[in-house]
């Protein structure tokens, strides 16, 4: 255990740009509740408030304090009571979104490390892309939390299940609505 602590002390902090609302007090309980590891990926130090990264190179990068996405046609999944809007990294949010989650910059100049992590839902759900990079943003929580995940390095199911209890520290005020719920709305 002592060897692990000394090795991690030598590791470089991950450069992550803070989200616009990173100083929001609602982020503090979430950040305190984050796990020390996700699967085999250990938590690393980051350079900004309300951010976290796991893995070396980073497989998961988290930022609390991003804008909450508005209504969207982007895919939304619920994992352990937390709703996540999913989109491929580098793809703009759907045109129907009234508030856009931030778009990650992967050149090292933006909010994520140069070795950009990526995200995906489980492969069985058909969301893998060529590069396996996804941006997930909590829906119905303000401030929202944004993840950048690399599905080639870590399972999105593992990440979302592991982070759910910490992310749920930011109260939920709205939920994703699927086609079944929309069909039940009154006409007129």
mmCIF file of C-alpha atoms in Angstrom:
data_model
loop_
_atom_site.group_PDB
_atom_site.id
_atom_site.type_symbol
_atom_site.label_atom_id
_atom_site.label_comp_id
_atom_site.label_asym_id
_atom_site.label_seq_id
_atom_site.Cartn_x
_atom_site.Cartn_y
_atom_site.Cartn_z
ATOM 1 C CA UNK A 1 0.000 0.000 0.000
ATOM 2 C CA UNK A 2 2.876 2.374 0.768
ATOM 3 C CA UNK A 3 4.326 1.720 -2.683
ATOM 4 C CA UNK A 4 1.014 2.597 -4.334
ATOM 5 C CA UNK A 5 0.805 5.867 -2.428
ATOM 6 C CA UNK A 6 4.333 6.847 -3.403
ATOM 7 C CA UNK A 7 3.758 5.940 -7.059
ATOM 8 C CA UNK A 8 0.556 7.950 -7.255
ATOM 9 C CA UNK A 9 2.294 10.925 -5.668
ATOM 10 C CA UNK A 10 4.663 11.027 -8.662
ATOM 11 C CA UNK A 11 1.849 11.060 -11.193
ATOM 12 C CA UNK A 12 1.176 14.366 -12.936
ATOM 13 C CA UNK A 13 -2.090 16.215 -12.327
ATOM 14 C CA UNK A 14 -4.573 16.027 -15.196
ATOM 15 C CA UNK A 15 -5.161 19.429 -16.768
ATOM 16 C CA UNK A 16 -8.934 19.924 -16.873
ATOM 17 C CA UNK A 17 -10.675 23.246 -17.446
ATOM 18 C CA UNK A 18 -13.233 24.045 -14.745
ATOM 19 C CA UNK A 19 -16.874 24.220 -15.802
ATOM 20 C CA UNK A 20 -18.462 27.690 -15.887
ATOM 21 C CA UNK A 21 -20.367 27.071 -12.620
ATOM 22 C CA UNK A 22 -17.705 24.974 -10.852
ATOM 23 C CA UNK A 23 -17.879 27.194 -7.761
ATOM 24 C CA UNK A 24 -21.555 26.356 -7.254
ATOM 25 C CA UNK A 25 -21.912 25.017 -3.679
ATOM 26 C CA UNK A 26 -24.100 22.158 -4.989
ATOM 27 C CA UNK A 27 -20.963 20.596 -6.543
ATOM 28 C CA UNK A 28 -19.182 20.213 -3.181
ATOM 29 C CA UNK A 29 -21.159 17.222 -1.810
ATOM 30 C CA UNK A 30 -20.774 15.434 -5.158
ATOM 31 C CA UNK A 31 -17.026 15.982 -5.272
ATOM 32 C CA UNK A 32 -16.559 14.754 -1.702
ATOM 33 C CA UNK A 33 -18.540 11.581 -2.481
ATOM 34 C CA UNK A 34 -16.548 10.602 -5.600
ATOM 35 C CA UNK A 35 -14.973 7.134 -5.470
ATOM 36 C CA UNK A 36 -11.207 6.536 -5.246
ATOM 37 C CA UNK A 37 -11.462 4.209 -8.230
ATOM 38 C CA UNK A 38 -13.815 3.174 -11.006
ATOM 39 C CA UNK A 39 -13.100 -0.418 -11.946
ATOM 40 C CA UNK A 40 -9.309 -0.596 -12.241
ATOM 41 C CA UNK A 41 -8.961 3.146 -12.941
ATOM 42 C CA UNK A 42 -7.607 5.084 -9.942
ATOM 43 C CA UNK A 43 -8.651 8.653 -9.118
ATOM 44 C CA UNK A 44 -6.015 11.211 -10.146
ATOM 45 C CA UNK A 45 -5.404 14.807 -9.159
ATOM 46 C CA UNK A 46 -6.732 17.477 -11.492
ATOM 47 C CA UNK A 47 -5.837 21.138 -11.933
ATOM 48 C CA UNK A 48 -9.293 22.693 -11.474
ATOM 49 C CA UNK A 49 -12.111 22.980 -8.968
ATOM 50 C CA UNK A 50 -15.040 20.533 -9.258
ATOM 51 C CA UNK A 51 -13.202 18.205 -11.643
ATOM 52 C CA UNK A 52 -11.961 14.627 -11.395
ATOM 53 C CA UNK A 53 -10.178 12.079 -13.582
ATOM 54 C CA UNK A 54 -9.669 8.341 -13.336
ATOM 55 C CA UNK A 55 -7.052 6.206 -15.103
ATOM 56 C CA UNK A 56 -3.601 6.840 -16.510
ATOM 57 C CA UNK A 57 -4.030 7.918 -19.232
ATOM 58 C CA UNK A 58 -7.429 9.270 -18.240
ATOM 59 C CA UNK A 59 -10.328 6.984 -19.112
ATOM 60 C CA UNK A 60 -12.936 9.157 -17.369
ATOM 61 C CA UNK A 61 -12.989 12.930 -16.814
ATOM 62 C CA UNK A 62 -15.733 14.593 -14.756
ATOM 63 C CA UNK A 63 -16.706 18.273 -14.480
ATOM 64 C CA UNK A 64 -19.427 19.539 -12.151
ATOM 65 C CA UNK A 65 -20.921 22.929 -12.967
ATOM 66 C CA UNK A 66 -21.803 22.667 -16.646
ATOM 67 C CA UNK A 67 -25.084 23.985 -18.047
ATOM 68 C CA UNK A 68 -28.042 21.643 -17.714
ATOM 69 C CA UNK A 69 -29.200 20.389 -21.107
ATOM 70 C CA UNK A 70 -32.664 21.470 -22.131
ATOM 71 C CA UNK A 71 -35.161 19.441 -24.126
ATOM 72 C CA UNK A 72 -33.293 17.315 -26.626
ATOM 73 C CA UNK A 73 -33.703 14.444 -29.023
ATOM 74 C CA UNK A 74 -30.288 13.095 -27.980
ATOM 75 C CA UNK A 75 -30.407 9.710 -26.296
ATOM 76 C CA UNK A 76 -31.082 9.744 -22.550
ATOM 77 C CA UNK A 77 -30.513 6.797 -20.207
ATOM 78 C CA UNK A 78 -31.241 6.372 -16.527
ATOM 79 C CA UNK A 79 -28.723 4.522 -14.356
ATOM 80 C CA UNK A 80 -29.447 4.098 -10.643
ATOM 81 C CA UNK A 81 -31.792 7.082 -10.617
ATOM 82 C CA UNK A 82 -29.509 9.459 -12.548
ATOM 83 C CA UNK A 83 -30.523 10.569 -16.061
ATOM 84 C CA UNK A 84 -27.695 11.054 -18.584
ATOM 85 C CA UNK A 85 -27.903 12.658 -22.043
ATOM 86 C CA UNK A 86 -25.447 10.882 -24.344
ATOM 87 C CA UNK A 87 -23.736 12.174 -27.455
ATOM 88 C CA UNK A 88 -20.597 11.375 -29.383
ATOM 89 C CA UNK A 89 -17.653 13.621 -28.532
ATOM 90 C CA UNK A 90 -17.168 16.233 -31.213
ATOM 91 C CA UNK A 91 -20.836 16.106 -32.284
ATOM 92 C CA UNK A 92 -22.974 19.118 -31.461
ATOM 93 C CA UNK A 93 -25.988 18.584 -29.224
ATOM 94 C CA UNK A 94 -29.275 18.021 -31.070
ATOM 95 C CA UNK A 95 -30.844 21.076 -32.659
ATOM 96 C CA UNK A 96 -33.821 20.848 -30.308
ATOM 97 C CA UNK A 97 -31.664 21.390 -27.218
ATOM 98 C CA UNK A 98 -32.502 24.689 -25.540
ATOM 99 C CA UNK A 99 -29.319 24.724 -23.465
ATOM 100 C CA UNK A 100 -26.195 23.116 -24.800
ATOM 101 C CA UNK A 101 -23.837 20.986 -22.763
ATOM 102 C CA UNK A 102 -20.295 22.173 -23.319
ATOM 103 C CA UNK A 103 -18.470 20.717 -26.281
ATOM 104 C CA UNK A 104 -15.188 19.113 -25.299
ATOM 105 C CA UNK A 105 -11.992 20.309 -26.879
ATOM 106 C CA UNK A 106 -9.612 17.420 -27.380
ATOM 107 C CA UNK A 107 -6.557 19.349 -28.508
ATOM 108 C CA UNK A 108 -5.419 19.997 -24.962
ATOM 109 C CA UNK A 109 -6.681 23.591 -25.043
ATOM 110 C CA UNK A 110 -10.150 22.762 -23.768
ATOM 111 C CA UNK A 111 -11.617 21.207 -20.665
ATOM 112 C CA UNK A 112 -10.152 17.748 -21.210
ATOM 113 C CA UNK A 113 -6.670 16.291 -21.282
ATOM 114 C CA UNK A 114 -4.855 15.906 -24.586
ATOM 115 C CA UNK A 115 -5.320 12.123 -24.456
ATOM 116 C CA UNK A 116 -9.048 12.637 -24.626
ATOM 117 C CA UNK A 117 -11.154 10.122 -22.754
ATOM 118 C CA UNK A 118 -14.400 8.934 -24.249
ATOM 119 C CA UNK A 119 -17.747 7.510 -23.251
ATOM 120 C CA UNK A 120 -20.345 4.995 -24.294
ATOM 121 C CA UNK A 121 -23.331 3.135 -23.079
ATOM 122 C CA UNK A 122 -22.864 -0.618 -22.995
ATOM 123 C CA UNK A 123 -22.089 -2.034 -26.442
ATOM 124 C CA UNK A 124 -25.280 -4.072 -26.283
ATOM 125 C CA UNK A 125 -27.185 -0.780 -26.508
ATOM 126 C CA UNK A 126 -25.627 0.063 -29.868
ATOM 127 C CA UNK A 127 -23.865 3.294 -28.985
ATOM 128 C CA UNK A 128 -20.268 2.483 -29.890
ATOM 129 C CA UNK A 129 -18.625 4.797 -32.402
ATOM 130 C CA UNK A 130 -15.378 4.457 -34.311
ATOM 131 C CA UNK A 131 -13.336 6.185 -31.614
ATOM 132 C CA UNK A 132 -15.517 5.207 -28.626
ATOM 133 C CA UNK A 133 -15.587 8.758 -27.254
ATOM 134 C CA UNK A 134 -18.779 10.000 -25.618
ATOM 135 C CA UNK A 135 -19.889 13.006 -23.611
ATOM 136 C CA UNK A 136 -22.558 12.318 -20.997
ATOM 137 C CA UNK A 137 -24.318 15.146 -19.178
ATOM 138 C CA UNK A 138 -26.738 14.766 -16.291
ATOM 139 C CA UNK A 139 -30.286 15.782 -17.156
ATOM 140 C CA UNK A 140 -32.587 17.503 -14.667
ATOM 141 C CA UNK A 141 -29.854 18.533 -12.225
ATOM 142 C CA UNK A 142 -28.475 22.026 -11.777
ATOM 143 C CA UNK A 143 -25.624 22.422 -11.938
ATOM 144 C CA UNK A 144 -25.164 19.519 -14.306
ATOM 145 C CA UNK A 145 -22.246 17.104 -14.318
ATOM 146 C CA UNK A 146 -20.437 16.214 -17.522
ATOM 147 C CA UNK A 147 -18.395 13.074 -18.182
ATOM 148 C CA UNK A 148 -16.021 12.367 -20.995
ATOM 149 C CA UNK A 149 -15.504 8.596 -21.276
ATOM 150 C CA UNK A 150 -13.266 6.357 -23.326
ATOM 151 C CA UNK A 151 -15.257 3.183 -23.915
ATOM 152 C CA UNK A 152 -12.148 1.407 -25.197
ATOM 153 C CA UNK A 153 -10.607 1.707 -21.707
ATOM 154 C CA UNK A 154 -13.556 1.330 -19.328
ATOM 155 C CA UNK A 155 -17.157 0.135 -19.400
ATOM 156 C CA UNK A 156 -19.700 2.932 -19.379
ATOM 157 C CA UNK A 157 -22.033 0.727 -17.341
ATOM 158 C CA UNK A 158 -19.344 0.464 -14.653
ATOM 159 C CA UNK A 159 -18.688 4.219 -14.730
ATOM 160 C CA UNK A 160 -22.323 5.303 -14.529
ATOM 161 C CA UNK A 161 -23.235 2.794 -11.821
ATOM 162 C CA UNK A 162 -20.162 3.710 -9.752
ATOM 163 C CA UNK A 163 -20.712 7.472 -10.014
ATOM 164 C CA UNK A 164 -24.496 7.465 -9.512
ATOM 165 C CA UNK A 165 -24.528 7.917 -5.727
ATOM 166 C CA UNK A 166 -22.062 10.831 -5.868
ATOM 167 C CA UNK A 167 -23.778 12.558 -8.804
ATOM 168 C CA UNK A 168 -27.167 12.135 -7.087
ATOM 169 C CA UNK A 169 -25.947 14.555 -4.371
ATOM 170 C CA UNK A 170 -27.033 17.337 -6.759
ATOM 171 C CA UNK A 171 -30.854 17.303 -6.450
ATOM 172 C CA UNK A 172 -32.905 16.184 -9.447
ATOM 173 C CA UNK A 173 -35.577 18.625 -10.648
ATOM 174 C CA UNK A 174 -36.583 17.012 -13.968
ATOM 175 C CA UNK A 175 -36.428 13.603 -15.655
ATOM 176 C CA UNK A 176 -35.835 12.309 -19.140
ATOM 177 C CA UNK A 177 -39.045 11.634 -21.022
ATOM 178 C CA UNK A 178 -39.269 8.778 -23.507
ATOM 179 C CA UNK A 179 -41.632 8.188 -26.407
ATOM 180 C CA UNK A 180 -44.008 6.202 -24.179
ATOM 181 C CA UNK A 181 -44.415 9.177 -21.811
ATOM 182 C CA UNK A 182 -44.840 11.625 -24.697
ATOM 183 C CA UNK A 183 -47.623 9.445 -26.171
ATOM 184 C CA UNK A 184 -49.520 9.736 -22.858
ATOM 185 C CA UNK A 185 -49.523 13.550 -22.861
ATOM 186 C CA UNK A 186 -52.930 15.200 -23.424
ATOM 187 C CA UNK A 187 -53.495 16.159 -27.046
ATOM 188 C CA UNK A 188 -54.315 19.716 -27.869
#
